[in-house]
Coordinates of C-alpha atoms in Angstrom, one line a residue:
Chain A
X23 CA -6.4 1.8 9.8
X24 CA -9.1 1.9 12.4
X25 CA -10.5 4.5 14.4
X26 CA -9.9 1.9 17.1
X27 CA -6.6 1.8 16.7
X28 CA -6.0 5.6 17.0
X29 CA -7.4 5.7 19.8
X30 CA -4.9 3.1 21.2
X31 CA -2.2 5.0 19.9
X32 CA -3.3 8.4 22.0
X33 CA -1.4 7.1 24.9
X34 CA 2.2 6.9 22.4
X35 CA 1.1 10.7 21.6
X36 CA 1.0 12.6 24.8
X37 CA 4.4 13.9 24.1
X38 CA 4.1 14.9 21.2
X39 CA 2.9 18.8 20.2
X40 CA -0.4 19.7 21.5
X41 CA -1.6 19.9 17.9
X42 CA -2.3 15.8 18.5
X43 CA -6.2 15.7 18.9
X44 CA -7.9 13.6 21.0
X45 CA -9.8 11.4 18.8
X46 CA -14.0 10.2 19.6
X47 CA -15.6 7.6 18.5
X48 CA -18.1 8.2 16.2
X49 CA -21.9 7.9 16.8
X50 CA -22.2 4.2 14.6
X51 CA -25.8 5.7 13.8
X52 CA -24.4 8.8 12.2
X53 CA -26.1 10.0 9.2
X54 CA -24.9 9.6 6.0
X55 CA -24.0 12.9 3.9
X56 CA -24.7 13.0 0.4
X57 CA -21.9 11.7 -1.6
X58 CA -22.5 14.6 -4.1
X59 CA -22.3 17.6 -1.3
X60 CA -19.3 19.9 -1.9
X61 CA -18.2 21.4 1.5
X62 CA -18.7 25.3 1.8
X63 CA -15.9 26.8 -1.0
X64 CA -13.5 29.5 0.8
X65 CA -14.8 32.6 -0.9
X66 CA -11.5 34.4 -0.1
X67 CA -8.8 35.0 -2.9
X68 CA -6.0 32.8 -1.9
X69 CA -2.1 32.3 -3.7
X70 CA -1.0 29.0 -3.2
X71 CA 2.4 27.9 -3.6
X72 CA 3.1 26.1 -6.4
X73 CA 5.5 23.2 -5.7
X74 CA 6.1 19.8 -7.0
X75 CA 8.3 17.8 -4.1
X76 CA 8.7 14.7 -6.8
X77 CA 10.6 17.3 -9.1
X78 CA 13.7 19.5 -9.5
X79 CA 15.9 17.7 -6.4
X80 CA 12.8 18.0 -4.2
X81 CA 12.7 16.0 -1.2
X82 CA 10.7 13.4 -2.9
X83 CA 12.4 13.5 -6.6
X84 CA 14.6 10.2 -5.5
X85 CA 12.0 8.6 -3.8
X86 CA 10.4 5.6 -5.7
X87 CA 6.5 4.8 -6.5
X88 CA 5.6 1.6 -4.2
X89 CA 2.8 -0.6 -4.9
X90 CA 1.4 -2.6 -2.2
X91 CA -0.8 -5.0 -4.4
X92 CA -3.3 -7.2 -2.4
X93 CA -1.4 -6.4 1.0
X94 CA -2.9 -3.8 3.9
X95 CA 0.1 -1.8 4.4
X96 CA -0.2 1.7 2.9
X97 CA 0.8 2.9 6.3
X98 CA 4.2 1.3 6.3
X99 CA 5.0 2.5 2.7
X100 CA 3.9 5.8 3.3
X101 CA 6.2 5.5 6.0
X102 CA 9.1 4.3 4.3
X103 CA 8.5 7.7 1.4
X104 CA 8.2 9.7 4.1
X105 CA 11.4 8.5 6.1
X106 CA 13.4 8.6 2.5
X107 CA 12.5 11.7 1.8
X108 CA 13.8 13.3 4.9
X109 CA 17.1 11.1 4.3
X110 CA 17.9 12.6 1.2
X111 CA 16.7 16.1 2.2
X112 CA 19.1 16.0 4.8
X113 CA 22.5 14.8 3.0
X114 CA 22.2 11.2 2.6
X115 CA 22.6 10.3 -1.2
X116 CA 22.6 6.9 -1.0
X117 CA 19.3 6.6 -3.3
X118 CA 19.7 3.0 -4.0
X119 CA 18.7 2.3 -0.6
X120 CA 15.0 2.9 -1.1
X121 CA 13.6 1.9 3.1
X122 CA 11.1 -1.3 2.4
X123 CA 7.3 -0.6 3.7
X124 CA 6.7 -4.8 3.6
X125 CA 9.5 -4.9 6.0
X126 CA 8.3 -1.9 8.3
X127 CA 4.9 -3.5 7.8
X128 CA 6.2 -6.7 9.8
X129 CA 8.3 -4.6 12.1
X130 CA 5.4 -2.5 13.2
X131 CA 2.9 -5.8 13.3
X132 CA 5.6 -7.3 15.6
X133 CA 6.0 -4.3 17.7
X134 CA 2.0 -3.7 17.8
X135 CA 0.9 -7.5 18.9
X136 CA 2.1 -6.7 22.7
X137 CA -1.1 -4.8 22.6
X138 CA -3.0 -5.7 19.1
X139 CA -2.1 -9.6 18.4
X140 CA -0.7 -10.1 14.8
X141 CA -2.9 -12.6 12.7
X142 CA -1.7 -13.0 9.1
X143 CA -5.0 -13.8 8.1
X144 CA -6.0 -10.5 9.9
X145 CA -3.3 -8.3 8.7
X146 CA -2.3 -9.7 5.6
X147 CA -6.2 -11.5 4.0
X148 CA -8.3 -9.0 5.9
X149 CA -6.0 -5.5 4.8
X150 CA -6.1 -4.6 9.0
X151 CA -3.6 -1.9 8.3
X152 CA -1.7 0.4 10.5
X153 CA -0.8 3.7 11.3
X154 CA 2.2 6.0 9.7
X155 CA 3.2 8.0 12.7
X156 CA 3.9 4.6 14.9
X157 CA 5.2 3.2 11.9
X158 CA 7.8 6.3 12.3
X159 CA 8.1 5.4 16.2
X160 CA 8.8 1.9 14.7
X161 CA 11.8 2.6 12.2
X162 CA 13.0 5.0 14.4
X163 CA 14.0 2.3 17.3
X164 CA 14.7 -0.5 14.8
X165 CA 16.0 0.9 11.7
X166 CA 15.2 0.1 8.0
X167 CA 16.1 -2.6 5.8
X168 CA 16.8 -2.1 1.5
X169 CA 13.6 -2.8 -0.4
X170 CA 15.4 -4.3 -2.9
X171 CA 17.0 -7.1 -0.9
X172 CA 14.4 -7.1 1.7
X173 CA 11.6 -9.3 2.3
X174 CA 9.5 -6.5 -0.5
X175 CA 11.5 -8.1 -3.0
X176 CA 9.4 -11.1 -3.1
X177 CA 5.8 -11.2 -4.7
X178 CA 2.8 -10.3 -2.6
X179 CA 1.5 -13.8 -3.2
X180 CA 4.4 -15.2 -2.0
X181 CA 4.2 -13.6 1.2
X182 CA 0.8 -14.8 1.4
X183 CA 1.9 -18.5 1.0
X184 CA 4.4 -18.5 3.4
X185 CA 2.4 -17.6 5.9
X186 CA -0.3 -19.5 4.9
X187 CA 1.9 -22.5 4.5
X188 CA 3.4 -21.8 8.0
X189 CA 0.4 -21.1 9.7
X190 CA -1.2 -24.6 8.4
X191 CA 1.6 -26.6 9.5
X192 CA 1.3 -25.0 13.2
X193 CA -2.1 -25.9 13.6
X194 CA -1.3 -29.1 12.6
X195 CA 1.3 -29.3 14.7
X196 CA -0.5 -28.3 18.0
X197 CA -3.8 -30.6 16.8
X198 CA -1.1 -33.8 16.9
X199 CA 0.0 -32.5 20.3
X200 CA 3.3 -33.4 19.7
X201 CA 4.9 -30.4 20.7
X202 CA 8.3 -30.9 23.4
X203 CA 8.0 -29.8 26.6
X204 CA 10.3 -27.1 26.2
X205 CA 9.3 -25.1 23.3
X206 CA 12.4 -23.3 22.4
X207 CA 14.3 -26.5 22.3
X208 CA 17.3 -26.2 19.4
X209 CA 16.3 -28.2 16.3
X210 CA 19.7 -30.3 16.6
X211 CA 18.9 -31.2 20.1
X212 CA 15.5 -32.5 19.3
X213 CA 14.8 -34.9 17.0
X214 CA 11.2 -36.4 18.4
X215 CA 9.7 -33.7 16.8
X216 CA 8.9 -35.6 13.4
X217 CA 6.5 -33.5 12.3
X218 CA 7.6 -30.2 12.9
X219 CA 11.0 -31.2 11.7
X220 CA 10.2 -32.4 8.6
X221 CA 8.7 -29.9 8.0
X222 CA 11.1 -27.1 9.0
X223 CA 13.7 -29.3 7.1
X224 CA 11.2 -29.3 4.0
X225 CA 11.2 -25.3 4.6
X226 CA 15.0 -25.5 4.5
X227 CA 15.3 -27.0 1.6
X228 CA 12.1 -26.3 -1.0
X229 CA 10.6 -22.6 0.2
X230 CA 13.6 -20.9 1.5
X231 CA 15.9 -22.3 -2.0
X232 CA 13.2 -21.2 -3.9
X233 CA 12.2 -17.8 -2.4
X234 CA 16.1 -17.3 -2.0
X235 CA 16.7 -17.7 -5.9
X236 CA 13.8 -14.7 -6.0
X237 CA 16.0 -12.7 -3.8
X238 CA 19.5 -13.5 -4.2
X239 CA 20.9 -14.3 -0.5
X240 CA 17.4 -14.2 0.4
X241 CA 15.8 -12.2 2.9
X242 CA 14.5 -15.0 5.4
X243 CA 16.0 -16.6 8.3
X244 CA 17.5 -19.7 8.5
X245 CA 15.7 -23.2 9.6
X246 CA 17.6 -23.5 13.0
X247 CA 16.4 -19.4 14.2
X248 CA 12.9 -20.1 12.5
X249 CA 12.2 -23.6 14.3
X250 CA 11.8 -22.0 17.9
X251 CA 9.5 -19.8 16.2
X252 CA 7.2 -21.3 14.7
X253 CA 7.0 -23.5 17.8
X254 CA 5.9 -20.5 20.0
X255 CA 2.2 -20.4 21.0
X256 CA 2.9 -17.0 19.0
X257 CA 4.1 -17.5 16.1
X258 CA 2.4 -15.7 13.8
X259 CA 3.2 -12.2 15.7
X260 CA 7.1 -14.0 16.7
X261 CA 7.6 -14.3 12.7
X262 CA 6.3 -10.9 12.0
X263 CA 8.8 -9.5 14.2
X264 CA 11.8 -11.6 13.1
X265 CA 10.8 -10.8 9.4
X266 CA 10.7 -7.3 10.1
X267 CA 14.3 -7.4 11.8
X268 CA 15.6 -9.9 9.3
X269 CA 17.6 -7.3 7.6
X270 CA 21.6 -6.5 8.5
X271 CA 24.8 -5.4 7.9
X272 CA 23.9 -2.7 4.5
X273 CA 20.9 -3.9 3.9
X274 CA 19.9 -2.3 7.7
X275 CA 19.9 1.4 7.8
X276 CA 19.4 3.2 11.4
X277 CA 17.2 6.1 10.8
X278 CA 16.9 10.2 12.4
X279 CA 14.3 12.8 12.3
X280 CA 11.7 14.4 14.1
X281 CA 8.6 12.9 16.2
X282 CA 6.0 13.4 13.7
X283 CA 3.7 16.3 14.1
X284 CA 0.0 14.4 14.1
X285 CA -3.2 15.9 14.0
X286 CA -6.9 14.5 14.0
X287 CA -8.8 16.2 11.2
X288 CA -12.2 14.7 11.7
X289 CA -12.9 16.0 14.6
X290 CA -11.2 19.5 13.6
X291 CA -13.6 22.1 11.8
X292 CA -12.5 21.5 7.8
X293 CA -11.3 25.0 7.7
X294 CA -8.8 24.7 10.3
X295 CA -7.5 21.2 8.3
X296 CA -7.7 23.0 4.8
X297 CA -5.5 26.2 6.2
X298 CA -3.3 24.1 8.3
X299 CA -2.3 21.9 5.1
X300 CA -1.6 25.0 3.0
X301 CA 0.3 26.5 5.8
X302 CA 2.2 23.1 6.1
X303 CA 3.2 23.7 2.2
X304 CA 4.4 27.3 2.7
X305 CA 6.5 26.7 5.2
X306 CA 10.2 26.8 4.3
X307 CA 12.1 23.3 2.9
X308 CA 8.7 21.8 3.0
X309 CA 8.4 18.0 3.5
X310 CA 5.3 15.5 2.4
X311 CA 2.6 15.2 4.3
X312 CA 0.8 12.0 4.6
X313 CA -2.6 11.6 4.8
X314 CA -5.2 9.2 6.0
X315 CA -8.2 9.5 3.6
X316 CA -11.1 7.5 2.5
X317 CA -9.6 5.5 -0.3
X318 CA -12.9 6.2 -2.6
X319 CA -12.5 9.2 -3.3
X320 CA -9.7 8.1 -5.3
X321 CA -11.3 5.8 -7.6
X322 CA -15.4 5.9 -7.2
X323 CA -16.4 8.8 -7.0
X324 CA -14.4 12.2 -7.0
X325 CA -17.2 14.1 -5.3
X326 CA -17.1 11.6 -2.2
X327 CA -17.6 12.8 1.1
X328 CA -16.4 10.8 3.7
X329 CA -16.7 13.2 6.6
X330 CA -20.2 13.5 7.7
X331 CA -20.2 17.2 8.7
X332 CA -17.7 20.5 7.8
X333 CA -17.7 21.3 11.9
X334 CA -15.9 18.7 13.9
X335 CA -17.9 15.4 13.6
X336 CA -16.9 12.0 12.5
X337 CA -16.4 9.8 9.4
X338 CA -19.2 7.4 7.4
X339 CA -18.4 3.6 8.6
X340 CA -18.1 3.0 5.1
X341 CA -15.0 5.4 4.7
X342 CA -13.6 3.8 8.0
X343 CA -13.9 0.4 6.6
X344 CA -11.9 1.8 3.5
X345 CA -9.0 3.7 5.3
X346 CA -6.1 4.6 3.0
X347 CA -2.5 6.8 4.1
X348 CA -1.3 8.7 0.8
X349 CA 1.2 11.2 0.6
X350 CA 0.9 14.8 -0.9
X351 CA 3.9 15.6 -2.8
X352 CA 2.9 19.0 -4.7
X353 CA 0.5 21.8 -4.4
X354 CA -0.6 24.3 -6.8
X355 CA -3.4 26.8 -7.6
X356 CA -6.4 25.7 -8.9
X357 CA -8.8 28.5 -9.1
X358 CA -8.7 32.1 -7.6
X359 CA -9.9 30.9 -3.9
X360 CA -9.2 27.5 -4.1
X361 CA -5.8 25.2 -4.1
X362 CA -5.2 21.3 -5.5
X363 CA -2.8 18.7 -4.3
X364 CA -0.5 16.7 -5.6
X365 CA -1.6 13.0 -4.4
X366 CA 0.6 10.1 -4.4
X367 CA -0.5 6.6 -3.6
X368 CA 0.8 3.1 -2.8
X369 CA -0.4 1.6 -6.3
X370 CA 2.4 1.9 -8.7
X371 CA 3.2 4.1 -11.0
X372 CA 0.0 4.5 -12.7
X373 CA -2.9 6.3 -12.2
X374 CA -5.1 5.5 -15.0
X375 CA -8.3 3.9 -13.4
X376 CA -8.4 6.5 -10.5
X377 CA -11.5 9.1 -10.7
X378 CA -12.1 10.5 -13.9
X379 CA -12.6 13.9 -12.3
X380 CA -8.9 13.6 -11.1
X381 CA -6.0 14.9 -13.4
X382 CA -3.4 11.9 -13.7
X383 CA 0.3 12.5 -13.9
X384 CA 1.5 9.7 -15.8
X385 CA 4.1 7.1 -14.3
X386 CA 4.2 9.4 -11.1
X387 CA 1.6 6.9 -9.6
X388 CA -0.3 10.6 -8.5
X389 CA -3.4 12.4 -9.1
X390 CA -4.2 16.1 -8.4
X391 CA -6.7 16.3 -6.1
X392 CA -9.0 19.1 -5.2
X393 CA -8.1 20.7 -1.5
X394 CA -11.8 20.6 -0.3
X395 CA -12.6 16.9 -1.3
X396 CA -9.5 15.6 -0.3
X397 CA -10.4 17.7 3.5
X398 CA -13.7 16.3 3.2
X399 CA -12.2 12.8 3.4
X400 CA -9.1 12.9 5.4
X401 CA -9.1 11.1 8.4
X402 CA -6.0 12.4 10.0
X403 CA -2.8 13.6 8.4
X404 CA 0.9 13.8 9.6
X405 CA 4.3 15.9 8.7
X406 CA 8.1 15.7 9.7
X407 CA 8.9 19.5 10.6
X408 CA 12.2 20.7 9.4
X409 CA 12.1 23.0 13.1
X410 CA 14.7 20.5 14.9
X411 CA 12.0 20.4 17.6
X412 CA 11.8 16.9 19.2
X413 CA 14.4 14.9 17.2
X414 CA 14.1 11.0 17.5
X415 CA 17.1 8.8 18.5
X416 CA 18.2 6.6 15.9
X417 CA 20.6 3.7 16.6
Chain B
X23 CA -9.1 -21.2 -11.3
X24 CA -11.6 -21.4 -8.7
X25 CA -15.0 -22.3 -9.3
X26 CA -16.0 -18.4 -7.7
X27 CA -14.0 -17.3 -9.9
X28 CA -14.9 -19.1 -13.0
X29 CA -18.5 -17.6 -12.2
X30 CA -17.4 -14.2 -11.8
X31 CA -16.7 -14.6 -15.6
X32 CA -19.2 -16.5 -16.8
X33 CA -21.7 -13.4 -14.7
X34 CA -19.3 -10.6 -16.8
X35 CA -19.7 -12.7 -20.1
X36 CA -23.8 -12.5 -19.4
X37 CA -24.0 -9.1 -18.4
X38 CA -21.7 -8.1 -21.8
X39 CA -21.7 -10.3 -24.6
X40 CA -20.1 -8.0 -26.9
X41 CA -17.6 -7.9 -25.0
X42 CA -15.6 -10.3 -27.0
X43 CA -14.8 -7.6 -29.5
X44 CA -11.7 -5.9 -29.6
X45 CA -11.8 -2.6 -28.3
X46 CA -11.1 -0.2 -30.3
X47 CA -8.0 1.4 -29.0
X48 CA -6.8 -0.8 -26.4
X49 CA -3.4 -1.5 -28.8
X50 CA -3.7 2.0 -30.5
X51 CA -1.7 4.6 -29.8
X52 CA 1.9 5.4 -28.8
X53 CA 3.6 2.7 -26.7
X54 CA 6.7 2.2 -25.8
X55 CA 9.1 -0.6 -24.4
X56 CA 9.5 -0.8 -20.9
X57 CA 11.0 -4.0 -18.6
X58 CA 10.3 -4.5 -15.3
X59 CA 12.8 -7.3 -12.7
X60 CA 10.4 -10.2 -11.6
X61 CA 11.1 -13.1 -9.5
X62 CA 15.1 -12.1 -11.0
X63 CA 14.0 -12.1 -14.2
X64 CA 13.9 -8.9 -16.6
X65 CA 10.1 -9.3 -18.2
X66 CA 9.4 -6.9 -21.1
X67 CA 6.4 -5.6 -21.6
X68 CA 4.5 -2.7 -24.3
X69 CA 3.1 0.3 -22.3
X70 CA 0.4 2.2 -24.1
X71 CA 1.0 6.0 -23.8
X72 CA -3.1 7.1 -23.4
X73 CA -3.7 4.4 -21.2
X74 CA -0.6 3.5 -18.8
X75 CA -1.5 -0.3 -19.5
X76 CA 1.5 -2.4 -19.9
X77 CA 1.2 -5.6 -21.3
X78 CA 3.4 -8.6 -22.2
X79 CA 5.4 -8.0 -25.2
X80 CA 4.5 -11.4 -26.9
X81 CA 1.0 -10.7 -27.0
X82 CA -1.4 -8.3 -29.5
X83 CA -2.9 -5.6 -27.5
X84 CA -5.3 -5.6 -30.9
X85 CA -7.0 -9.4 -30.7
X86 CA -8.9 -9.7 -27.7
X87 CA -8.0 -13.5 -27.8
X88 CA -4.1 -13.2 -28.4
X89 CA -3.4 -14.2 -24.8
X90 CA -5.0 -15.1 -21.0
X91 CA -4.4 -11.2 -20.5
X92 CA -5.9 -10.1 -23.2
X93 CA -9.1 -11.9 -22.9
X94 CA -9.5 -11.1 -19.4
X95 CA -9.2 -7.2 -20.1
X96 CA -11.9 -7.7 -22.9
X97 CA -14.1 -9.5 -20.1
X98 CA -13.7 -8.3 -16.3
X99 CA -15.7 -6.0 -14.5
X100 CA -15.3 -4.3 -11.5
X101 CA -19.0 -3.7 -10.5
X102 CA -19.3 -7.1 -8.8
X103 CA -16.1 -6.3 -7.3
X104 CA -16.3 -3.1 -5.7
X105 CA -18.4 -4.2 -2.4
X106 CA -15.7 -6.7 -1.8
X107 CA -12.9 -4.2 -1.3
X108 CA -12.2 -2.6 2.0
X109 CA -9.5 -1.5 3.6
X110 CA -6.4 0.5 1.4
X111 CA -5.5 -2.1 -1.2
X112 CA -4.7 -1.7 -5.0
X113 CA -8.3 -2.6 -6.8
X114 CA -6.6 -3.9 -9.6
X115 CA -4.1 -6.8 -7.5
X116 CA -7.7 -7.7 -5.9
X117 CA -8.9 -7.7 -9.4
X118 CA -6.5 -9.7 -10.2
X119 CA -7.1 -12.6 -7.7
X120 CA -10.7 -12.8 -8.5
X121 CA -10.1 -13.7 -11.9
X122 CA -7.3 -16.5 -11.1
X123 CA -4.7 -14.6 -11.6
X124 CA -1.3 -14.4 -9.7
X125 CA -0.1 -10.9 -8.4
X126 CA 3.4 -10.4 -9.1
X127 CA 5.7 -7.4 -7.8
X128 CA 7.8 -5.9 -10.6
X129 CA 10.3 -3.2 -9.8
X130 CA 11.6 -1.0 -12.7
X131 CA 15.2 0.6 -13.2
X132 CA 14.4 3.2 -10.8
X133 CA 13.0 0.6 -8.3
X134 CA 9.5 2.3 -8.8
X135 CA 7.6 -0.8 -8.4
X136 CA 4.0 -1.9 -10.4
X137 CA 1.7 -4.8 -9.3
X138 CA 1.2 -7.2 -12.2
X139 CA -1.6 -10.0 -13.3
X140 CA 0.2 -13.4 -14.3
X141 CA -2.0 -15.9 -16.1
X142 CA -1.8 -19.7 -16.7
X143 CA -0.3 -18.9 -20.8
X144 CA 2.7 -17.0 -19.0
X145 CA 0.9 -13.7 -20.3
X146 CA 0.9 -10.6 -18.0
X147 CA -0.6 -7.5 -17.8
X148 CA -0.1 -4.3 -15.1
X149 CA -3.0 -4.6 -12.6
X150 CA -3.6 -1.1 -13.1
X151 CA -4.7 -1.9 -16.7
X152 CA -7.0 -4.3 -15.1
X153 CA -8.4 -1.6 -13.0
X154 CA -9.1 0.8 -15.9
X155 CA -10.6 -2.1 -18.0
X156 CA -12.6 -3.1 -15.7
X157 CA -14.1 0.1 -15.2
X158 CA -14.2 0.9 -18.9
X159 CA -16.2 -2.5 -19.6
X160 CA -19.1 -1.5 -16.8
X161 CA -19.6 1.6 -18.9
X162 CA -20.1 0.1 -22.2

């Protein structure tokens, strides 16, 4: 998640609520602030709500942990906990279905190469990331597919290969010239193709079998709708797309709620963002909100800073290179004037090597989280409001 | 495993020779049973209450050389690591490349998932764990 790509995403945002920011590009010779610098402390008594979303039929209580492993798409499963808690908060029991962030990861890499090309190695080696609230726009024109019979089902390594092993036969491929005329030719119809058939029929047979007996009826296409594919000049964006869409009948779910309400923090004063969040919790029937922070303060240091002032300013490069979207799931008091939250990541269930300054809830995958560190490294944060106001149009 | 990675070792082994002990309280403790579905298969492992690590079931959280997983949570460090990761990945599944290790998705009854290490004896252990360990092995 770059700053870069926020800013490409301001144009998708002009409708939404005025709340939406516009974002700057921060100075790259911007000073570094001490990591050890707590931000000015709110010297006025506060109450704050005490609620755990994850518990007691909360919006969140059916929603499982994800863990991305090695793979850059926090975005999409935040995404995916975010869309599925707002199912079942609003009368859809079908918690098996749990919405699959690899698959919305795909969809959304698809969807983003018309104006950010999709490069495995990029996206999937090099953790390029995304952004949740066009990952919302994203499920919200093409749906969801099951995590447990989607594409997620398979092992992050797995993924890796197959692209790997796709992408090395392309280039070979295009090096030995050989291609047809006509691209999109059907497989049946040409046959001079040695190469490229062979290997789609090795595909056929060897990877799709084998990553099928992972899956059960497997969640990747056939040889015949891959082979035009992999032909295109584009392929690595074309099978992003197709992988993303490669879910149907119950294993596709068409998705409703409301445009997400989106707002820049860094360039917002940190008491606006630390008021705002609390007022986000008090509301009634809250919902999560996710968060774009600088992933250290999770696990290096819990006294990280990686805004570089309290006013409106800009983040440290080394926080942008290290973007991470969490989701806040509770919020309770922790001293007379200040709150904590309740901070759920994208790395499983446990939470055991994260700071040691952080108090762990076991197998929740969660940490509670101080409100003024966790402002002084959030990036930009994002809520579905239960208001009715700008509802989406799901298929 | 890689030659980088083989030196990644052999630089942890250096920089903490006594690292070959057990540690005290890696298999102490509650535990409990827990299995996770991987590639279709139901894989059990022991999960230590104090720590969250889960483990295979076949091997002795108490001898550091009862399995791959075992010796590589005596051994790996994350200090030579940590400039490597960027972006919003789990340390532990990077972790778990650098040290020739296969990540592995495991999804439990509840479909709450957990990354997992899988090394050449079959042996696994919850990336997580390797996260902690590492961390708790810079320290000493």
């Amino acid at each position: 998640m770059k700053i870069l790509s926020l800013i490409l995403l301001l144009p998708l945002s002009q409708a939404a609520p005025i709340e939406v920011a516009k974002a700057q590009v921060p100075a790259q010779a911007q000073h570094k602030v001490k990591a050890n610098r707590k931000p000015s402390a709110d010297p006025v008594p506060v109450t704050c709500p005490n609620i755990r979303l994850d518990q007691n039929n909360g919006p969140m209580a059916h929603v499982a942990v994800r863990d991305q492993g090695s793979i850059g798409n926090c975005f999409a499963h935040v995404a995916a906990e975010v869309i599925d808690s707002w199912r079942f908060s609003h009368g859809d029991t079908n918690y098996p279905f749990q919405s699959s962030g690899m698959s919305l990861a795909f969809d959304y890499w698809g969807t983003e190469a018309d104006k950010k090309p999709f490069s495995a190695s990029t996206n999937l080696q090099d953790n390029q990331g995304g952004d949740v609230a066009s990952a919302l726009e994203v499920a919200l024109k093409s749906g969801v597919c099951n995590k447990a019979t989607s594409i997620e089902a398979l092992s992050q390594s797995d993924i890796k290969d197959l692209f790997s092993k796709l992408q090395s036969t392309i280039q070979s491929e295009q090096k030995q010239a050989k291609l047809p005329a006509d691209k999109q030719a059907p497989l049946s119809q040409d046959k001079t193709v040695t190469g490229f058939d062979k290997y789609v029929d090795k595909y056929d047979t060897d990877a799709e079998k084998e990553l099928h007996e992972t899956t059960g009826d497997g969640p990747l296409p056939a040889a015949s709708t891959l082979a035009p594919v992999l032909r295109d000049a584009d392929a690595d964006a074309q099978l992003a797309k197709l992988l993303g869409q490669s879910c149907q009948g119950s294993d596709h779910l068409a998705v409703s709620f409301p445009k997400a309400r989106e707002v820049i923090a860094f360039n917002r004063v940190e008491d606006y963002v630390l008021k705002d969040l609390r007022s986000l919790f008090a509301r009634p029937k809250p919902q999560p909100v996710s968060l774009g922070i600088c992933s250290q303060v999770l696990y290096q240091n819990e006294h990280y800073r990686g805004r570089t002032s309290t006013q409106a300013g800009g983040l440290t490069s080394e926080c942008n290179d290290s973007l991470h979207a969490v989701i806040a799931v509770g919020i309770r008091q922790k001293s007379k004037t200040s709150c904590e939250y309740l901070i759920r990541s994208s790395w499983g269930k446990s939470c055991a090597g994260f700071g040691a300054g952080w108090k762990c809830e076991a197998d929740t995958g969660s940490v509670w989280i101080d409100e003024a560190d966790l402002v002084g490294n959030t990036q930009t944060y994002a809520v579905l409001l239960d208001d009715g106001t700008s509802q989406g149009a799901g298929k | 495993m890689k030659m980088r990675n083989l030196l990644a070792l052999v630089v942890v082994l250096a920089a903490a020779p006594a690292q070959v002990q057990a540690q005290a309280g890696m298999g102490s403790g509650q535990s409990v049973d827990v299995t996770y579905r991987i590639e279709k298969k139901n894989v059990k492992f022991t999960q230590f209450a104090e720590t969250q690590m889960m483990i295979s079931k076949d091997c002795d959280a108490n001898s550091p050389n009862s399995c791959e997983a075992m010796k590589v949570l005596n051994q790996i460090s994350f200090s030579f690591l940590k400039s490597k990761i960027k972006g919003d990945v789990n340390p532990g599944a990077v972790l778990c490349k650098e040290v020739g290790g296969k990540e592995q998705l495991g999804v439990d009854k509840d479909q709450n998932e957990d990354t997992f290490c899988k090394f050449s004896d079959g042996s696994q252990v919850s990336c997580n764990a390797l996260f902690l360990y590492s961390q708790k092995n810079d320290r000493k």
